[in-house]
């Protein structure tokens, strides 16, 4: 479980750090003339490319230091490079933002670090990188391996069962960044665990402690089992887990509460429901004091807790529970049952549908999204914007010009539209503003995201190449302007942090 979603969790407040000059450090700072030799001398290195002024780098610093100290005894080195001093070195490794973390297994084997940026997560991730995809276990090493991480998997197989061993090895190669994988052919160990080969036992430091997969070894079935069994019955939504829940592919039930005691009480009360819907709906508490603003994204009040809502993460639909009702296993049980049966309509946050469309750009709101964007007879280019976004404001006149060009010849075939994604629910994954997508006629389930320069000429080309009607118009002659770079987007978390005093999802 990894990766990121549309309105992501804002970072927690940066903590004060002790500079390397004031305290010993287990993080090695490298320069251009020392980097290559160090990488060649050490088999596994995690390198951070940073800038001293970078806020995210400052927040990472104490976590990185702690991880370096923990990993020191395992001979896994953590290094850092100051890109304000070593510009050529950072450019060599394609550093475009800070901090950038890369894993080096020698100078020619380089992969991006894709784990979380907390000490425990860095440590866990790098230990996984240091081990083979599957660790061979025996009676002496099994017990220690079981508790080597929050979640580990051990396959109990027969050495002659080539098919099962190959399936397991293939899964381990794909998921090695997420989990530790071990295996043993010792029948006595399998018997001691109460399983018959072939079987997989997932050991975990929470809930019931372990789960067993005893069906025929099938990659899809084992991956599904692993994702379900490794997710806590009632977890916690926070900076380290949000993207995991969003990428799980199943709905997420939020339990908002302001105190740890209340979150525990409600979480324990709803555990029977979490067990009943395990693998179908994830349940998690969320700190309403720190992240109460996210309640608004789920169409709940942001000042009244506790509260409950379900988010259909794939379609980004929100199902808020009546704020006036008490949260009990009975009331929530009935709500979740109705949700599962499709008896509840999603709540839709929407501005009023415009009585008339003024200007060439069609204004879309939550309640008109399906009628306009998903109109299967038209190619629809839509901009997802935020009112505070500077890049969106810079794009506006060009977008108006673009829309005007399609106004006559293609008015019944091509729609140029925009939606304020902060004031309206949209079923799309939006990671930054502006985001531009084309929904071709006849292929609404396969939208194409625009990533080129935001010039009228390039947008025309994009519509022609990806739309059903291959519509082509000619840009009017205008004064030459500097295009906005395709990478110039403003994320919700970064800009919203300037205008609010709370952290948001």
mmCIF file with all atom_site columns, N, CA and C in Angstrom, residues 174-213:
data_model
loop_
_atom_site.group_PDB
_atom_site.id
_atom_site.type_symbol
_atom_site.label_atom_id
_atom_site.label_alt_id
_atom_site.label_comp_id
_atom_site.label_asym_id
_atom_site.label_entity_id
_atom_site.label_seq_id
_atom_site.pdbx_PDB_ins_code
_atom_site.Cartn_x
_atom_site.Cartn_y
_atom_site.Cartn_z
_atom_site.occupancy
_atom_site.B_iso_or_equiv
_atom_site.pdbx_formal_charge
_atom_site.auth_seq_id
_atom_site.auth_comp_id
_atom_site.auth_asym_id
_atom_site.auth_atom_id
_atom_site.pdbx_PDB_model_num
ATOM 1   N N  . UNK A 1 174 ? 7.716  -8.818  -6.627 1.00 0.00 ? 174 UNK A N  1
ATOM 2   C CA . UNK A 1 174 ? 6.856  -7.668  -6.918 1.00 0.00 ? 174 UNK A CA 1
ATOM 3   C C  . UNK A 1 174 ? 6.561  -6.840  -5.676 1.00 0.00 ? 174 UNK A C  1
ATOM 4   N N  . UNK A 1 175 ? 6.445  -7.494  -4.527 1.00 0.00 ? 175 UNK A N  1
ATOM 5   C CA . UNK A 1 175 ? 6.009  -6.803  -3.311 1.00 0.00 ? 175 UNK A CA 1
ATOM 6   C C  . UNK A 1 175 ? 7.110  -6.650  -2.268 1.00 0.00 ? 175 UNK A C  1
ATOM 7   N N  . UNK A 1 176 ? 8.354  -6.817  -2.648 1.00 0.00 ? 176 UNK A N  1
ATOM 8   C CA . UNK A 1 176 ? 9.436  -6.796  -1.669 1.00 0.00 ? 176 UNK A CA 1
ATOM 9   C C  . UNK A 1 176 ? 9.583  -5.436  -0.992 1.00 0.00 ? 176 UNK A C  1
ATOM 10  N N  . UNK A 1 177 ? 9.135  -4.366  -1.639 1.00 0.00 ? 177 UNK A N  1
ATOM 11  C CA . UNK A 1 177 ? 9.198  -3.050  -1.010 1.00 0.00 ? 177 UNK A CA 1
ATOM 12  C C  . UNK A 1 177 ? 8.161  -2.906  0.097  1.00 0.00 ? 177 UNK A C  1
ATOM 13  N N  . UNK A 1 178 ? 7.131  -3.757  0.075  1.00 0.00 ? 178 UNK A N  1
ATOM 14  C CA . UNK A 1 178 ? 6.037  -3.640  1.030  1.00 0.00 ? 178 UNK A CA 1
ATOM 15  C C  . UNK A 1 178 ? 6.141  -4.597  2.206  1.00 0.00 ? 178 UNK A C  1
ATOM 16  N N  . UNK A 1 179 ? 6.641  -5.798  1.939  1.00 0.00 ? 179 UNK A N  1
ATOM 17  C CA . UNK A 1 179 ? 6.614  -6.831  2.972  1.00 0.00 ? 179 UNK A CA 1
ATOM 18  C C  . UNK A 1 179 ? 7.911  -7.637  2.972  1.00 0.00 ? 179 UNK A C  1
ATOM 19  N N  . UNK A 1 180 ? 8.178  -8.281  4.118  1.00 0.00 ? 180 UNK A N  1
ATOM 20  C CA . UNK A 1 180 ? 9.259  -9.251  4.209  1.00 0.00 ? 180 UNK A CA 1
ATOM 21  C C  . UNK A 1 180 ? 8.711  -10.629 3.859  1.00 0.00 ? 180 UNK A C  1
ATOM 22  N N  . UNK A 1 181 ? 9.442  -11.377 3.027  1.00 0.00 ? 181 UNK A N  1
ATOM 23  C CA . UNK A 1 181 ? 9.018  -12.711 2.617  1.00 0.00 ? 181 UNK A CA 1
ATOM 24  C C  . UNK A 1 181 ? 10.060 -13.738 3.060  1.00 0.00 ? 181 UNK A C  1
ATOM 25  N N  . UNK A 1 182 ? 9.597  -14.787 3.700  1.00 0.00 ? 182 UNK A N  1
ATOM 26  C CA . UNK A 1 182 ? 10.461 -15.893 4.079  1.00 0.00 ? 182 UNK A CA 1
ATOM 27  C C  . UNK A 1 182 ? 9.860  -17.200 3.604  1.00 0.00 ? 182 UNK A C  1
ATOM 28  N N  . UNK A 1 183 ? 10.644 -18.280 3.640  1.00 0.00 ? 183 UNK A N  1
ATOM 29  C CA . UNK A 1 183 ? 10.144 -19.593 3.209  1.00 0.00 ? 183 UNK A CA 1
ATOM 30  C C  . UNK A 1 183 ? 10.940 -20.694 3.885  1.00 0.00 ? 183 UNK A C  1
ATOM 31  N N  . UNK A 1 184 ? 10.278 -21.815 4.087  1.00 0.00 ? 184 UNK A N  1
ATOM 32  C CA . UNK A 1 184 ? 10.956 -22.981 4.634  1.00 0.00 ? 184 UNK A CA 1
ATOM 33  C C  . UNK A 1 184 ? 10.332 -24.248 4.065  1.00 0.00 ? 184 UNK A C  1
ATOM 34  N N  . UNK A 1 185 ? 11.164 -25.258 3.883  1.00 0.00 ? 185 UNK A N  1
ATOM 35  C CA . UNK A 1 185 ? 10.697 -26.567 3.423  1.00 0.00 ? 185 UNK A CA 1
ATOM 36  C C  . UNK A 1 185 ? 10.654 -27.576 4.566  1.00 0.00 ? 185 UNK A C  1
ATOM 37  N N  . UNK A 1 186 ? 10.844 -27.116 5.781  1.00 0.00 ? 186 UNK A N  1
ATOM 38  C CA . UNK A 1 186 ? 10.877 -27.990 6.956  1.00 0.00 ? 186 UNK A CA 1
ATOM 39  C C  . UNK A 1 186 ? 9.454  -28.369 7.364  1.00 0.00 ? 186 UNK A C  1
ATOM 40  N N  . UNK A 1 187 ? 9.082  -29.624 7.160  1.00 0.00 ? 187 UNK A N  1
ATOM 41  C CA . UNK A 1 187 ? 7.732  -30.093 7.473  1.00 0.00 ? 187 UNK A CA 1
ATOM 42  C C  . UNK A 1 187 ? 7.431  -29.983 8.963  1.00 0.00 ? 187 UNK A C  1
ATOM 43  N N  . UNK A 1 188 ? 8.451  -30.145 9.810  1.00 0.00 ? 188 UNK A N  1
ATOM 44  C CA . UNK A 1 188 ? 8.249  -30.051 11.254 1.00 0.00 ? 188 UNK A CA 1
ATOM 45  C C  . UNK A 1 188 ? 7.843  -28.638 11.656 1.00 0.00 ? 188 UNK A C  1
ATOM 46  N N  . UNK A 1 189 ? 8.406  -27.638 11.001 1.00 0.00 ? 189 UNK A N  1
ATOM 47  C CA . UNK A 1 189 ? 8.050  -26.248 11.293 1.00 0.00 ? 189 UNK A CA 1
ATOM 48  C C  . UNK A 1 189 ? 6.610  -25.963 10.867 1.00 0.00 ? 189 UNK A C  1
ATOM 49  N N  . UNK A 1 190 ? 6.221  -26.516 9.717  1.00 0.00 ? 190 UNK A N  1
ATOM 50  C CA . UNK A 1 190 ? 4.844  -26.344 9.264  1.00 0.00 ? 190 UNK A CA 1
ATOM 51  C C  . UNK A 1 190 ? 3.876  -26.983 10.250 1.00 0.00 ? 190 UNK A C  1
ATOM 52  N N  . UNK A 1 191 ? 4.220  -28.162 10.722 1.00 0.00 ? 191 UNK A N  1
ATOM 53  C CA . UNK A 1 191 ? 3.363  -28.862 11.684 1.00 0.00 ? 191 UNK A CA 1
ATOM 54  C C  . UNK A 1 191 ? 3.250  -28.067 12.987 1.00 0.00 ? 191 UNK A C  1
ATOM 55  N N  . UNK A 1 192 ? 4.362  -27.479 13.418 1.00 0.00 ? 192 UNK A N  1
ATOM 56  C CA . UNK A 1 192 ? 4.351  -26.690 14.646 1.00 0.00 ? 192 UNK A CA 1
ATOM 57  C C  . UNK A 1 192 ? 3.466  -25.454 14.515 1.00 0.00 ? 192 UNK A C  1
ATOM 58  N N  . UNK A 1 193 ? 3.337  -24.938 13.288 1.00 0.00 ? 193 UNK A N  1
ATOM 59  C CA . UNK A 1 193 ? 2.484  -23.775 13.039 1.00 0.00 ? 193 UNK A CA 1
ATOM 60  C C  . UNK A 1 193 ? 1.040  -24.164 12.760 1.00 0.00 ? 193 UNK A C  1
ATOM 61  N N  . UNK A 1 194 ? 0.785  -25.469 12.717 1.00 0.00 ? 194 UNK A N  1
ATOM 62  C CA . UNK A 1 194 ? -0.573 -25.944 12.490 1.00 0.00 ? 194 UNK A CA 1
ATOM 63  C C  . UNK A 1 194 ? -1.030 -25.838 11.065 1.00 0.00 ? 194 UNK A C  1
ATOM 64  N N  . UNK A 1 195 ? -0.086 -25.847 10.100 1.00 0.00 ? 195 UNK A N  1
ATOM 65  C CA . UNK A 1 195 ? -0.460 -25.763 8.688  1.00 0.00 ? 195 UNK A CA 1
ATOM 66  C C  . UNK A 1 195 ? 0.127  -26.949 7.929  1.00 0.00 ? 195 UNK A C  1
ATOM 67  N N  . UNK A 1 196 ? -0.473 -27.213 6.775  1.00 0.00 ? 196 UNK A N  1
ATOM 68  C CA . UNK A 1 196 ? 0.005  -28.275 5.892  1.00 0.00 ? 196 UNK A CA 1
ATOM 69  C C  . UNK A 1 196 ? 0.493  -27.657 4.601  1.00 0.00 ? 196 UNK A C  1
ATOM 70  N N  . UNK A 1 197 ? 1.711  -28.003 4.193  1.00 0.00 ? 197 UNK A N  1
ATOM 71  C CA . UNK A 1 197 ? 2.286  -27.447 2.973  1.00 0.00 ? 197 UNK A CA 1
ATOM 72  C C  . UNK A 1 197 ? 1.467  -27.860 1.753  1.00 0.00 ? 197 UNK A C  1
ATOM 73  N N  . UNK A 1 198 ? 1.290  -26.946 0.770  1.00 0.00 ? 198 UNK A N  1
ATOM 74  C CA . UNK A 1 198 ? 1.799  -25.577 0.771  1.00 0.00 ? 198 UNK A CA 1
ATOM 75  C C  . UNK A 1 198 ? 0.824  -24.621 1.482  1.00 0.00 ? 198 UNK A C  1
ATOM 76  N N  . UNK A 1 199 ? 1.367  -23.717 2.246  1.00 0.00 ? 199 UNK A N  1
ATOM 77  C CA . UNK A 1 199 ? 0.564  -22.732 2.955  1.00 0.00 ? 199 UNK A CA 1
ATOM 78  C C  . UNK A 1 199 ? 1.405  -21.495 3.211  1.00 0.00 ? 199 UNK A C  1
ATOM 79  N N  . UNK A 1 200 ? 0.736  -20.375 3.417  1.00 0.00 ? 200 UNK A N  1
ATOM 80  C CA . UNK A 1 200 ? 1.418  -19.121 3.742  1.00 0.00 ? 200 UNK A CA 1
ATOM 81  C C  . UNK A 1 200 ? 0.835  -18.589 5.049  1.00 0.00 ? 200 UNK A C  1
ATOM 82  N N  . UNK A 1 201 ? 1.703  -18.232 5.964  1.00 0.00 ? 201 UNK A N  1
ATOM 83  C CA . UNK A 1 201 ? 1.256  -17.607 7.206  1.00 0.00 ? 201 UNK A CA 1
ATOM 84  C C  . UNK A 1 201 ? 1.728  -16.156 7.204  1.00 0.00 ? 201 UNK A C  1
ATOM 85  N N  . UNK A 1 202 ? 0.796  -15.237 7.371  1.00 0.00 ? 202 UNK A N  1
ATOM 86  C CA . UNK A 1 202 ? 1.118  -13.815 7.474  1.00 0.00 ? 202 UNK A CA 1
ATOM 87  C C  . UNK A 1 202 ? 1.135  -13.462 8.954  1.00 0.00 ? 202 UNK A C  1
ATOM 88  N N  . UNK A 1 203 ? 2.307  -13.117 9.450  1.00 0.00 ? 203 UNK A N  1
ATOM 89  C CA . UNK A 1 203 ? 2.467  -12.741 10.857 1.00 0.00 ? 203 UNK A CA 1
ATOM 90  C C  . UNK A 1 203 ? 2.390  -11.221 10.960 1.00 0.00 ? 203 UNK A C  1
ATOM 91  N N  . UNK A 1 204 ? 1.673  -10.719 11.964 1.00 0.00 ? 204 UNK A N  1
ATOM 92  C CA . UNK A 1 204 ? 1.522  -9.271  12.119 1.00 0.00 ? 204 UNK A CA 1
ATOM 93  C C  . UNK A 1 204 ? 1.517  -8.892  13.589 1.00 0.00 ? 204 UNK A C  1
ATOM 94  N N  . UNK A 1 205 ? 1.909  -7.656  13.851 1.00 0.00 ? 205 UNK A N  1
ATOM 95  C CA . UNK A 1 205 ? 2.040  -7.197  15.230 1.00 0.00 ? 205 UNK A CA 1
ATOM 96  C C  . UNK A 1 205 ? 0.767  -6.543  15.747 1.00 0.00 ? 205 UNK A C  1
ATOM 97  N N  . UNK A 1 206 ? -0.379 -6.851  15.142 1.00 0.00 ? 206 UNK A N  1
ATOM 98  C CA . UNK A 1 206 ? -1.644 -6.248  15.549 1.00 0.00 ? 206 UNK A CA 1
ATOM 99  C C  . UNK A 1 206 ? -2.777 -7.249  15.324 1.00 0.00 ? 206 UNK A C  1
ATOM 100 N N  . UNK A 1 207 ? -3.976 -6.863  15.777 1.00 0.00 ? 207 UNK A N  1
ATOM 101 C CA . UNK A 1 207 ? -5.171 -7.700  15.632 1.00 0.00 ? 207 UNK A CA 1
ATOM 102 C C  . UNK A 1 207 ? -4.920 -9.131  16.133 1.00 0.00 ? 207 UNK A C  1
ATOM 103 N N  . UNK A 1 208 ? -5.247 -10.131 15.305 1.00 0.00 ? 208 UNK A N  1
ATOM 104 C CA . UNK A 1 208 ? -5.166 -11.509 15.783 1.00 0.00 ? 208 UNK A CA 1
ATOM 105 C C  . UNK A 1 208 ? -3.770 -12.111 15.724 1.00 0.00 ? 208 UNK A C  1
ATOM 106 N N  . UNK A 1 209 ? -2.801 -11.350 15.220 1.00 0.00 ? 209 UNK A N  1
ATOM 107 C CA . UNK A 1 209 ? -1.421 -11.822 15.242 1.00 0.00 ? 209 UNK A CA 1
ATOM 108 C C  . UNK A 1 209 ? -0.961 -12.566 14.004 1.00 0.00 ? 209 UNK A C  1
ATOM 109 N N  . UNK A 1 210 ? -1.856 -13.307 13.367 1.00 0.00 ? 210 UNK A N  1
ATOM 110 C CA . UNK A 1 210 ? -1.471 -13.992 12.134 1.00 0.00 ? 210 UNK A CA 1
ATOM 111 C C  . UNK A 1 210 ? -2.709 -14.405 11.348 1.00 0.00 ? 210 UNK A C  1
ATOM 112 N N  . UNK A 1 211 ? -2.481 -14.656 10.059 1.00 0.00 ? 211 UNK A N  1
ATOM 113 C CA . UNK A 1 211 ? -3.546 -15.132 9.177  1.00 0.00 ? 211 UNK A CA 1
ATOM 114 C C  . UNK A 1 211 ? -2.940 -16.192 8.267  1.00 0.00 ? 211 UNK A C  1
ATOM 115 N N  . UNK A 1 212 ? -3.762 -17.148 7.860  1.00 0.00 ? 212 UNK A N  1
ATOM 116 C CA . UNK A 1 212 ? -3.250 -18.294 7.095  1.00 0.00 ? 212 UNK A CA 1
ATOM 117 C C  . UNK A 1 212 ? -3.913 -18.371 5.721  1.00 0.00 ? 212 UNK A C  1
ATOM 118 N N  . UNK A 1 213 ? -3.086 -18.553 4.702  1.00 0.00 ? 213 UNK A N  1
ATOM 119 C CA . UNK A 1 213 ? -3.557 -18.822 3.343  1.00 0.00 ? 213 UNK A CA 1
ATOM 120 C C  . UNK A 1 213 ? -3.236 -20.278 3.033  1.00 0.00 ? 213 UNK A C  1
#
